[in-house]
């Protein structure tokens, strides 16, 4: 998938069409039942826009400078799950000071000793409460909160996070 995306993304002006292609290729070239969630985006720094498609991945977030949390929800089902699905490309405008918070599903699925996941709501609350912290501090706080939630329970999936922050003019 990574090689296909690297080869095709620079040639594609339509992320929806690209996702339909990937969906078809996975259906044809992988064992039955193979699928993946995927968030594909193109950030245009000059135009201050983010074009994106969310194929069944967790909701991702934009922390707006004005204190709001914008949701980048799924715009199509996971690639390869039920071939022939449609994917909607969306565009969001970014302002100075906005941050894009991206993460893998292992973050919110991290379970504690009572088999309760960390969860989307806990993550959203934490992001809103700590939105004014520098990116490094916010990432460290989220990581610490997930670790405390898990306690001694082992992880079963990766938990990767990235913050992209727009520069102030």
CSV table of C-alpha atoms in Angstrom, one decimal:
chain,number,residue,atom,x,y,z
A,1,UNK,CA,0.0,0.0,0.0
A,2,UNK,CA,2.8,2.4,0.9
A,3,UNK,CA,4.5,1.8,-2.5
A,4,UNK,CA,1.3,2.2,-4.4
A,5,UNK,CA,0.5,5.5,-2.6
A,6,UNK,CA,4.0,6.9,-3.1
A,7,UNK,CA,3.7,6.1,-6.8
A,8,UNK,CA,0.1,7.2,-7.4
A,9,UNK,CA,-0.4,10.1,-5.0
A,10,UNK,CA,1.8,12.6,-6.9
A,11,UNK,CA,-0.2,11.8,-10.1
A,12,UNK,CA,-3.6,12.1,-8.6
A,13,UNK,CA,-5.7,15.3,-8.3
A,14,UNK,CA,-8.7,13.3,-7.0
A,15,UNK,CA,-8.2,11.6,-3.7
A,16,UNK,CA,-11.6,9.9,-4.0
A,17,UNK,CA,-10.6,8.2,-7.3
A,18,UNK,CA,-7.3,7.2,-5.8
A,19,UNK,CA,-9.1,5.5,-2.9
A,20,UNK,CA,-11.4,3.6,-5.3
A,21,UNK,CA,-8.3,2.4,-7.1
A,22,UNK,CA,-6.7,1.2,-3.9
A,23,UNK,CA,-10.0,-0.5,-2.9
A,24,UNK,CA,-10.1,-2.4,-6.2
A,25,UNK,CA,-6.4,-3.3,-6.1
A,26,UNK,CA,-6.7,-4.7,-2.6
A,27,UNK,CA,-9.7,-6.7,-3.6
A,28,UNK,CA,-7.8,-8.2,-6.6
A,29,UNK,CA,-4.4,-8.7,-5.1
A,30,UNK,CA,-4.8,-9.7,-1.4
A,31,UNK,CA,-6.4,-12.7,0.4
A,32,UNK,CA,-10.1,-12.5,1.0
A,33,UNK,CA,-10.9,-10.5,4.2
A,34,UNK,CA,-7.9,-8.2,3.9
A,35,UNK,CA,-8.7,-4.6,4.5
A,36,UNK,CA,-7.2,-1.5,6.1
A,37,UNK,CA,-8.3,1.9,7.5
A,38,UNK,CA,-6.5,4.8,5.9
A,39,UNK,CA,-6.3,8.5,6.1
A,40,UNK,CA,-4.8,10.2,3.0
A,41,UNK,CA,-4.3,13.9,2.9
A,42,UNK,CA,-2.5,16.6,1.0
A,43,UNK,CA,-1.5,19.7,2.9
A,44,UNK,CA,-1.2,22.9,0.8
A,45,UNK,CA,0.9,25.3,2.8
A,46,UNK,CA,0.5,28.2,0.5
A,47,UNK,CA,-3.3,27.9,0.2
A,48,UNK,CA,-3.6,26.8,3.9
A,49,UNK,CA,-5.9,23.9,3.0
A,50,UNK,CA,-5.9,20.2,3.8
A,51,UNK,CA,-7.6,17.9,1.2
A,52,UNK,CA,-8.4,14.5,2.7
A,53,UNK,CA,-10.2,11.2,2.6
A,54,UNK,CA,-10.7,9.1,5.7
A,55,UNK,CA,-11.3,5.5,4.7
A,56,UNK,CA,-12.7,4.0,7.9
A,57,UNK,CA,-9.9,5.3,10.1
A,58,UNK,CA,-10.6,6.8,13.6
A,59,UNK,CA,-11.8,10.4,13.6
A,60,UNK,CA,-8.8,12.7,13.5
A,61,UNK,CA,-8.8,16.3,14.7
A,62,UNK,CA,-7.9,19.9,13.9
A,63,UNK,CA,-7.3,22.0,17.0
A,64,UNK,CA,-8.5,25.4,15.9
A,65,UNK,CA,-6.7,28.5,17.2
A,66,UNK,CA,-10.1,29.8,18.4
A,67,UNK,CA,-10.4,26.8,20.8
A,68,UNK,CA,-12.7,24.6,18.8
A,69,UNK,CA,-12.1,21.0,17.8
A,70,UNK,CA,-12.8,20.1,14.2
A,71,UNK,CA,-13.5,16.4,13.4
A,72,UNK,CA,-12.0,14.7,10.4
A,73,UNK,CA,-14.5,11.8,10.4
A,74,UNK,CA,-14.7,8.8,8.1
A,75,UNK,CA,-15.7,9.6,4.5
A,76,UNK,CA,-15.8,6.0,3.3
A,77,UNK,CA,-15.5,2.5,4.6
A,78,UNK,CA,-12.1,0.7,5.1
A,79,UNK,CA,-10.3,0.0,1.9
A,80,UNK,CA,-10.8,-3.6,0.7
A,81,UNK,CA,-13.6,-4.3,3.3
A,82,UNK,CA,-16.5,-4.4,0.9
A,83,UNK,CA,-15.1,-3.6,-2.6
A,84,UNK,CA,-16.8,-1.0,-4.7
A,85,UNK,CA,-17.3,1.5,-2.0
A,86,UNK,CA,-17.3,5.2,-2.5
A,87,UNK,CA,-15.0,7.7,-0.9
A,88,UNK,CA,-15.6,11.4,-0.4
A,89,UNK,CA,-12.8,13.9,-0.5
A,90,UNK,CA,-13.1,16.9,1.7
A,91,UNK,CA,-11.2,20.2,2.1
A,92,UNK,CA,-10.7,22.2,5.3
A,93,UNK,CA,-9.1,25.6,5.6
A,94,UNK,CA,-6.5,26.2,8.2
A,95,UNK,CA,-5.7,29.4,10.1
A,96,UNK,CA,-2.6,30.6,11.8
A,97,UNK,CA,-2.0,28.5,14.9
A,98,UNK,CA,-4.3,25.6,13.9
A,99,UNK,CA,-2.9,22.1,14.7
A,100,UNK,CA,-3.7,18.9,12.9
A,101,UNK,CA,-3.6,15.9,15.4
A,102,UNK,CA,-3.1,12.5,13.7
A,103,UNK,CA,-2.9,9.2,15.4
A,104,UNK,CA,-3.2,5.4,15.0
A,105,UNK,CA,-6.0,3.4,16.4
A,106,UNK,CA,-3.9,1.8,19.1
A,107,UNK,CA,-4.0,5.1,21.0
A,108,UNK,CA,-7.7,5.1,21.7
A,109,UNK,CA,-8.0,1.3,21.8
A,110,UNK,CA,-5.4,1.0,24.6
A,111,UNK,CA,-7.2,-1.0,27.4
A,112,UNK,CA,-6.8,-0.8,31.1
A,113,UNK,CA,-7.1,-3.8,33.5
A,114,UNK,CA,-10.9,-3.8,33.2
A,115,UNK,CA,-10.7,-4.0,29.4
A,116,UNK,CA,-11.9,-0.4,28.9
A,117,UNK,CA,-10.3,1.4,26.0
A,118,UNK,CA,-8.8,4.9,26.4
A,119,UNK,CA,-11.5,6.1,24.0
A,120,UNK,CA,-12.2,9.0,21.7
A,121,UNK,CA,-14.0,11.0,24.3
A,122,UNK,CA,-11.1,10.9,26.7
A,123,UNK,CA,-8.8,11.9,23.9
A,124,UNK,CA,-11.0,14.8,22.7
A,125,UNK,CA,-11.3,16.1,26.3
A,126,UNK,CA,-7.6,16.0,26.8
A,127,UNK,CA,-6.9,17.8,23.5
A,128,UNK,CA,-9.3,20.6,24.3
A,129,UNK,CA,-8.0,21.0,27.9
A,130,UNK,CA,-4.3,21.1,26.7
A,131,UNK,CA,-4.7,22.7,23.3
A,132,UNK,CA,-2.6,25.8,24.3
A,133,UNK,CA,0.4,23.7,25.2
A,134,UNK,CA,3.3,23.4,22.8
A,135,UNK,CA,3.0,20.4,20.5
A,136,UNK,CA,5.8,18.4,22.2
A,137,UNK,CA,4.1,18.9,25.6
A,138,UNK,CA,0.7,18.0,24.3
A,139,UNK,CA,2.1,14.8,22.7
A,140,UNK,CA,3.8,13.9,26.0
A,141,UNK,CA,0.7,14.6,28.0
A,142,UNK,CA,-1.5,12.3,25.7
A,143,UNK,CA,1.2,9.6,25.9
A,144,UNK,CA,1.3,9.8,29.7
A,145,UNK,CA,-2.5,9.8,30.0
A,146,UNK,CA,-2.7,6.6,27.9
A,147,UNK,CA,0.1,5.0,29.9
A,148,UNK,CA,-1.6,5.8,33.2
A,149,UNK,CA,-4.9,4.5,31.8
A,150,UNK,CA,-3.3,1.2,30.7
A,151,UNK,CA,-1.5,0.7,34.0
A,152,UNK,CA,0.3,-2.6,33.9
A,153,UNK,CA,-1.7,-3.9,30.9
A,154,UNK,CA,0.4,-4.6,27.8
A,155,UNK,CA,-0.4,-2.9,24.5
A,156,UNK,CA,-1.7,-4.9,21.6
A,157,UNK,CA,-1.3,-2.3,18.8
A,158,UNK,CA,1.0,0.6,18.0
A,159,UNK,CA,0.0,4.0,19.2
A,160,UNK,CA,1.6,6.7,17.0
A,161,UNK,CA,0.8,10.4,17.2
A,162,UNK,CA,1.8,13.4,15.1
A,163,UNK,CA,0.9,17.1,15.4
A,164,UNK,CA,1.3,19.5,12.4
A,165,UNK,CA,1.0,23.1,13.5
A,166,UNK,CA,0.5,26.0,11.1
A,167,UNK,CA,2.9,28.9,11.6
A,168,UNK,CA,1.8,32.3,12.6
A,169,UNK,CA,2.5,34.9,10.1
